Short mmCIF file of C-alpha atoms in Angstrom, two decimals:
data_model
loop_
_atom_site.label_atom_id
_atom_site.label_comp_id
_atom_site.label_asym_id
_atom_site.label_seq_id
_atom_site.Cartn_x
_atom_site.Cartn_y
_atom_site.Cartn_z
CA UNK K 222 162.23 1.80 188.59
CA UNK K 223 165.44 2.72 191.04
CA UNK K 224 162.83 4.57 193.89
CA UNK K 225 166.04 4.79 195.89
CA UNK K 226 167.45 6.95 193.00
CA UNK K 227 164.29 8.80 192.88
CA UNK K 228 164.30 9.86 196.53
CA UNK K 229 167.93 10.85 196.08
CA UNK K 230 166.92 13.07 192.88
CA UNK K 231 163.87 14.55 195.49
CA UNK K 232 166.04 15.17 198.26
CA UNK K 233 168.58 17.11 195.90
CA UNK K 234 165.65 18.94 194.37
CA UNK K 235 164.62 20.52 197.56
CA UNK K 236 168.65 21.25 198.76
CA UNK K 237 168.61 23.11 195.06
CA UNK K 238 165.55 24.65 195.27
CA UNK K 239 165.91 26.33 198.83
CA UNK K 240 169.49 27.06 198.77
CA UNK K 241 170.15 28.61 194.69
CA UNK K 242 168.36 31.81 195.80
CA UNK K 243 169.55 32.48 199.58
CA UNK K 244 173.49 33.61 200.01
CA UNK K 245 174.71 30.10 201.40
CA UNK K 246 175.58 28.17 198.21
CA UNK K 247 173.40 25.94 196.35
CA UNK K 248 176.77 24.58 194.83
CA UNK K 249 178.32 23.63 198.08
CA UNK K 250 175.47 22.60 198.98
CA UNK K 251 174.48 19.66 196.22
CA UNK K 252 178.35 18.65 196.43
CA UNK K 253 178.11 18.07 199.87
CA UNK K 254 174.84 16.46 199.69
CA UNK K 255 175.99 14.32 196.82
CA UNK K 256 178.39 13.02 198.69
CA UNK K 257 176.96 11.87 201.45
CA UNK K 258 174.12 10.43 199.63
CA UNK K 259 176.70 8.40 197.28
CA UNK K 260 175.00 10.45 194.26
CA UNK K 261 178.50 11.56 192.24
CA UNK K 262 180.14 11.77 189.14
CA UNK K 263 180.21 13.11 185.58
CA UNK K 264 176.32 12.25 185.50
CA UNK K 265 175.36 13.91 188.45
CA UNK K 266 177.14 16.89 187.61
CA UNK K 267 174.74 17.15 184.57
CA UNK K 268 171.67 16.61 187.09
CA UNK K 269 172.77 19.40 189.11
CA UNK K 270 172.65 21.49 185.93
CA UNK K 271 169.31 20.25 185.47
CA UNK K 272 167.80 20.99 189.10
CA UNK K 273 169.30 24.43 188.85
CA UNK K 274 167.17 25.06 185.67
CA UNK K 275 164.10 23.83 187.81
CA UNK K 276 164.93 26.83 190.33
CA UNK K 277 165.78 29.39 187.31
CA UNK K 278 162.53 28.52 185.85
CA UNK K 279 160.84 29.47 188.99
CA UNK K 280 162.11 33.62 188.78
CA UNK K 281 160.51 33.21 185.09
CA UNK K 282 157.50 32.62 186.61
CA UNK K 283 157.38 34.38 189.51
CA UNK K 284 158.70 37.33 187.32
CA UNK K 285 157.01 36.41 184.23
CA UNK K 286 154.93 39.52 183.32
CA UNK K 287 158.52 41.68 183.95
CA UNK K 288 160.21 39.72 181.66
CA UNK K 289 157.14 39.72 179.43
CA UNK K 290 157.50 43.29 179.00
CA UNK K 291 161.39 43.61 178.44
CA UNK K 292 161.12 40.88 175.14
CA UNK K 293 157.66 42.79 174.35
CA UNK K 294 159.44 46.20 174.24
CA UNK K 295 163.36 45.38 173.21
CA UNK K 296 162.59 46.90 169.84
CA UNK K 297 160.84 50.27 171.10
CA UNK K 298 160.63 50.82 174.92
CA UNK K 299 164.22 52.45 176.49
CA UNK K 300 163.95 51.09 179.60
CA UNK K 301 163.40 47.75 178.54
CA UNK K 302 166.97 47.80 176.21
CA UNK K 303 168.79 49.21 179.38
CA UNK K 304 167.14 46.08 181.31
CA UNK K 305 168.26 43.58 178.72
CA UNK K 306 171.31 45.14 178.37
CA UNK K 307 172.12 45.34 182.30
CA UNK K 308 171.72 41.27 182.29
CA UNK K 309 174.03 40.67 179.46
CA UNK K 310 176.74 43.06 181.34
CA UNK K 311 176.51 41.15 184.48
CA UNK K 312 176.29 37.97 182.63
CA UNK K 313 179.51 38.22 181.18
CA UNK K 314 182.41 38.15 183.30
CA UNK K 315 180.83 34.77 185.05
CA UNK K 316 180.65 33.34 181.44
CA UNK K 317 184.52 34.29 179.94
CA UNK K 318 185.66 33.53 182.79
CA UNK K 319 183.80 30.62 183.12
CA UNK K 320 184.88 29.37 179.48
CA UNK K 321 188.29 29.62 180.32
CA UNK K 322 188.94 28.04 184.08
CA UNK K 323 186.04 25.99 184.13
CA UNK K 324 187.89 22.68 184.15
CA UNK K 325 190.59 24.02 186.42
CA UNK K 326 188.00 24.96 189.30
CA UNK K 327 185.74 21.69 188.64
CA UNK K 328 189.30 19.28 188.95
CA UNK K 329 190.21 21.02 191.93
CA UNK K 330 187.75 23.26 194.38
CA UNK K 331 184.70 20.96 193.83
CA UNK K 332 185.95 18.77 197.33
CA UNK K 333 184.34 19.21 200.53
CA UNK K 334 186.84 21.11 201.94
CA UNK K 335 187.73 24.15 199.72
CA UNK K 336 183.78 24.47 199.62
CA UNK K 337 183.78 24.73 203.27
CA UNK K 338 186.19 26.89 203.40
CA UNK K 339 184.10 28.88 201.02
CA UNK K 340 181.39 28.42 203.14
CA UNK K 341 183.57 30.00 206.36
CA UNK K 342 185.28 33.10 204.26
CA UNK K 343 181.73 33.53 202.33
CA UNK K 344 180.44 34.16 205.79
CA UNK K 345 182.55 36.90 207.44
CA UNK K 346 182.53 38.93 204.10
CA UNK K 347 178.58 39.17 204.70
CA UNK K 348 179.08 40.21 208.43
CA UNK K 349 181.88 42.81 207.17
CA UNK K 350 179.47 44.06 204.42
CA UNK K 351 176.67 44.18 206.80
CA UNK K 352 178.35 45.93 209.16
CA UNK K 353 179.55 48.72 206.93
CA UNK K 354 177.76 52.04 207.16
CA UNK K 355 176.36 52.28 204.09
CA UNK K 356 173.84 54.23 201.88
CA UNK K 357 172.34 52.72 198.90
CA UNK K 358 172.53 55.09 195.69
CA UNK K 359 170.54 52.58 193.94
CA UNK K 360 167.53 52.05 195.28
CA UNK K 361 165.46 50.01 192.16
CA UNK K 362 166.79 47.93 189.37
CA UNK K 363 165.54 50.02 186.75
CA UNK K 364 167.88 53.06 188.44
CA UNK K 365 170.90 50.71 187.45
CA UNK K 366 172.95 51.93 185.09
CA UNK K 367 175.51 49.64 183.28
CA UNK K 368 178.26 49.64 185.21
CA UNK K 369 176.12 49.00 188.56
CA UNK K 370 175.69 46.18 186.48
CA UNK K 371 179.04 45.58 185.49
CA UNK K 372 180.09 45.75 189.12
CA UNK K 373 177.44 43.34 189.97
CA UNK K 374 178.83 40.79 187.03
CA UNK K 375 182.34 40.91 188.64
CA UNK K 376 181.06 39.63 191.92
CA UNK K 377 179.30 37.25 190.62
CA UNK K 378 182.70 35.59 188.74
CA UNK K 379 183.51 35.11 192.40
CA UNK K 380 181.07 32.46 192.92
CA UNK K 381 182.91 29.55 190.09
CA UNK K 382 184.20 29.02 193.34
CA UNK K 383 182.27 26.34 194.69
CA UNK K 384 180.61 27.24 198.28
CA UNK K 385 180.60 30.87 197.50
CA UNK K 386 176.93 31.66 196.22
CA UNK K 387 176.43 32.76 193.14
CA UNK K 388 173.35 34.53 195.24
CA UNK K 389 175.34 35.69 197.95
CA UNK K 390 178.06 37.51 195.85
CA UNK K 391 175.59 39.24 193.62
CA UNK K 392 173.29 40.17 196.46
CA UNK K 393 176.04 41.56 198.83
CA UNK K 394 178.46 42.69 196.03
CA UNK K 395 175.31 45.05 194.71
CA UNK K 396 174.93 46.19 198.35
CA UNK K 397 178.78 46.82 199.06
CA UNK K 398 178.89 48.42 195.24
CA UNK K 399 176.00 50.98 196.33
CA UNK K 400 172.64 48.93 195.72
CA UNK K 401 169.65 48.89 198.01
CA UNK K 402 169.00 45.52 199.38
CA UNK K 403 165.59 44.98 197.80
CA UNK K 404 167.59 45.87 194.74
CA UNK K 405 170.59 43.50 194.90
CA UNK K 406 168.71 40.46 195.49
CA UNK K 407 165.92 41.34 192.53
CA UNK K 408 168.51 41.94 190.50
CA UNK K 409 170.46 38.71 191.54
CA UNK K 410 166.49 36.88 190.68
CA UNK K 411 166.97 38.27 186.89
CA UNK K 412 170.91 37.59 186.57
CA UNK K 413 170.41 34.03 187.30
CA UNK K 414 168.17 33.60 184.24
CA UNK K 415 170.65 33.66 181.66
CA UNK K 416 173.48 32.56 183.82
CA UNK K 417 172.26 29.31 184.64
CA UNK K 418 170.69 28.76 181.34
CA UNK K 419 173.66 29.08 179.63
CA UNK K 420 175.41 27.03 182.30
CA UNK K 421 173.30 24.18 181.62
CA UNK K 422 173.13 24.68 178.05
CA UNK K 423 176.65 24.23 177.86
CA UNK K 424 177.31 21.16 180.04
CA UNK K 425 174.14 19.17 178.91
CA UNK K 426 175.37 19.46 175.35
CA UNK K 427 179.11 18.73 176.65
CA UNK K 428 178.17 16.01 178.67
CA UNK K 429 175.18 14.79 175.97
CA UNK K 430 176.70 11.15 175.31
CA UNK K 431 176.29 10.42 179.59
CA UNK K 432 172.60 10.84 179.15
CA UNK K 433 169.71 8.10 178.29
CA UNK K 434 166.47 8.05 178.12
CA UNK K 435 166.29 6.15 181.26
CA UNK K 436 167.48 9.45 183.23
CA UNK K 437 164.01 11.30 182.49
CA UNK K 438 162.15 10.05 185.69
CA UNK K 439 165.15 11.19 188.03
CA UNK K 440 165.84 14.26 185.90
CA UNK K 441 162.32 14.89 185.79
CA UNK K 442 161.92 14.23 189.67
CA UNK K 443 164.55 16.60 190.62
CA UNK K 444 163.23 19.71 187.96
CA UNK K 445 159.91 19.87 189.36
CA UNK K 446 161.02 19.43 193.04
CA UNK K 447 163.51 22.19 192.50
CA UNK K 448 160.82 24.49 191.11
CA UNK K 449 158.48 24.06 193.42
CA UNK K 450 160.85 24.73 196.37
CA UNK K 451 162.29 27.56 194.64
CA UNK K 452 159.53 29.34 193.71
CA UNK K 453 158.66 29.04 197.82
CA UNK K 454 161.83 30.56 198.73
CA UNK K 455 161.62 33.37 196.00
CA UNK K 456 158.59 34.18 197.67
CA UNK K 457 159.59 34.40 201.47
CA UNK K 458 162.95 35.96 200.46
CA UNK K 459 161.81 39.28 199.10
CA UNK K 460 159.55 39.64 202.07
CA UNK K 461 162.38 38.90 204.25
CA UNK K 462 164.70 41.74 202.79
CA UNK K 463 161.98 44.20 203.26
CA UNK K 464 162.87 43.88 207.14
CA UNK K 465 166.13 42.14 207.66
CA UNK K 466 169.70 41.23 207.01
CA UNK K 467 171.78 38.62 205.81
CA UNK K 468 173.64 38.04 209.12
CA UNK K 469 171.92 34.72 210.11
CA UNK K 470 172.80 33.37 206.76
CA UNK K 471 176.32 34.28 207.35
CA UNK K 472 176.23 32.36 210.94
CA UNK K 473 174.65 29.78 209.18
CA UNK K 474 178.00 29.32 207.02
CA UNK K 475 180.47 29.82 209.44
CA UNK K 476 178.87 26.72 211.48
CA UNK K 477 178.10 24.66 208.68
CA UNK K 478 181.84 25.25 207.11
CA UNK K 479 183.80 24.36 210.40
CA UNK K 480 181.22 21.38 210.59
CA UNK K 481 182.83 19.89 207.29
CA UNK K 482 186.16 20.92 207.91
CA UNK K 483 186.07 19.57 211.67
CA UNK K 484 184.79 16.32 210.46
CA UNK K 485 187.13 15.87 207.48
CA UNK K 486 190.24 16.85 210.05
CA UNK K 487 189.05 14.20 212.49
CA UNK K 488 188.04 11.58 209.95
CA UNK K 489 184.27 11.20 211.26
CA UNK K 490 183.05 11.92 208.22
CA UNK K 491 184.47 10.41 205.18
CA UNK K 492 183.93 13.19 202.57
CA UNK K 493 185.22 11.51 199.41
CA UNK K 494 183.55 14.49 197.37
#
């Protein structure tokens, strides 16, 4: 057994699992990561999939009786059909849009520098947003109507841009397009259900001839790991919203963008990502 693989597959678990739900870029993040733990490739982008269906799982379980009652009542209960519905709005634009420039934006963002520059722009949109004077109109997900969740949808297209947060742009876009905070990021909890199962869907049956039976320990490694640290974060996030901002995760971008870009200008890093 490769244990050195295995610690690379837990240390990528954990990066997945505490950045997929907080506005910094779980994306960025793993390429990064991957990088400069020599863990690349076709075959890694599959793993990635796989980790990010570890953290998914997690918002099933932490919101498992929610989701419980939308499937129990799609057939009779109003609210639940609007629920169900709002997810497959949002869902959409990411997806098409997906479909069609996928390749394009994996061939030529997914390098450590457009992610950190991501990372740097990401960053000053959530100080503008935060900033704003605003009032939320929408203060629960069930007030959402469909084209809150439309709106919601469109931002999150923004993040197939590697090192923008799929997170971040659903969570800020719902508070710049009228949503209350507690709101934005629930809603961004549900939304990444069927976007990241469908995302992984996708790519593990694209990419199904790369995989072996000898990648279930590492797969397996990074799923659970992923969960586990997700569900933690899923946990301490909606407490933090209840009393904060976003404004340290925005700092936390800016610095950790102009550290990649700074290092890649000088050469002391050699991001080959």
């Amino acid at each position: 057994m490769d244990w050195a693989l295995l610690a690379k597959a837990l240390i990528l678990g954990v990066v997945e699992g505490l950045t997929e739900f907080l506005p910094v870029s779980s994306t960025g993040h793993l390429i990064l990561a991957g990088d400069l733990l020599g863990f690349s490739g076709e075959k890694a982008k599959v793993f990635e999939l796989v980790i990010q269906t570890g953290a998914m799982l997690a918002v099933v379980w932490e919101f498992r009786m929610r989701f419980w009652r939308m499937l129990a009542g799609l057939a009779t209960d109003r609210a639940a059909q609007r629920f169900a519905l709002n997810l497959l709005i949002a869902f959409l634009p990411a997806a098409v849009l997906g479909l069609a420039f996928g390749k394009v934006i994996k061939t030529h963002l997914f390098h450590a520098v457009p992610v950190a520059l991501a990372f740097v722009i990401g960053g000053f949109i959530i100080l503008w947003v935060e900033k704003r004077q605003r009032r939320a109109v929408v203060e629960s997900v069930d007030d959402m109507t469909w084209r809150d969740a439309l709106k919601v949808g469109i931002a999150q297209a923004f993040a197939l841009i590697p090192g923008t947060s799929r997170s971040g742009a659903t969570i800020i876009g719902g508070m710049l397009f009228g949503l209350s905070r507690r709101a934005a990021t629930e809603f961004s909890f549900f939304l990444a259900v069927p976007t990241l199962v469908a995302a992984g869907l996708y790519d593990l049956w694209k990419n199904r001839d790369l995989l072996s039976a000898a990648d279930v320990p590492v797969f397996g490694v990074g799923l659970v790991v992923a969960f586990v640290s997700a569900f933690v974060v899923i946990r301490w996030l909606i407490r933090y919203v209840a009393t904060h901002d976003f404004r340290p995760f925005a700092w936390y971008r800016i610095a950790f963008g102009l550290v990649v870009l700074v290092t890649a200008y000088f050469g002391w890093v050699d991001w080959k990502a």
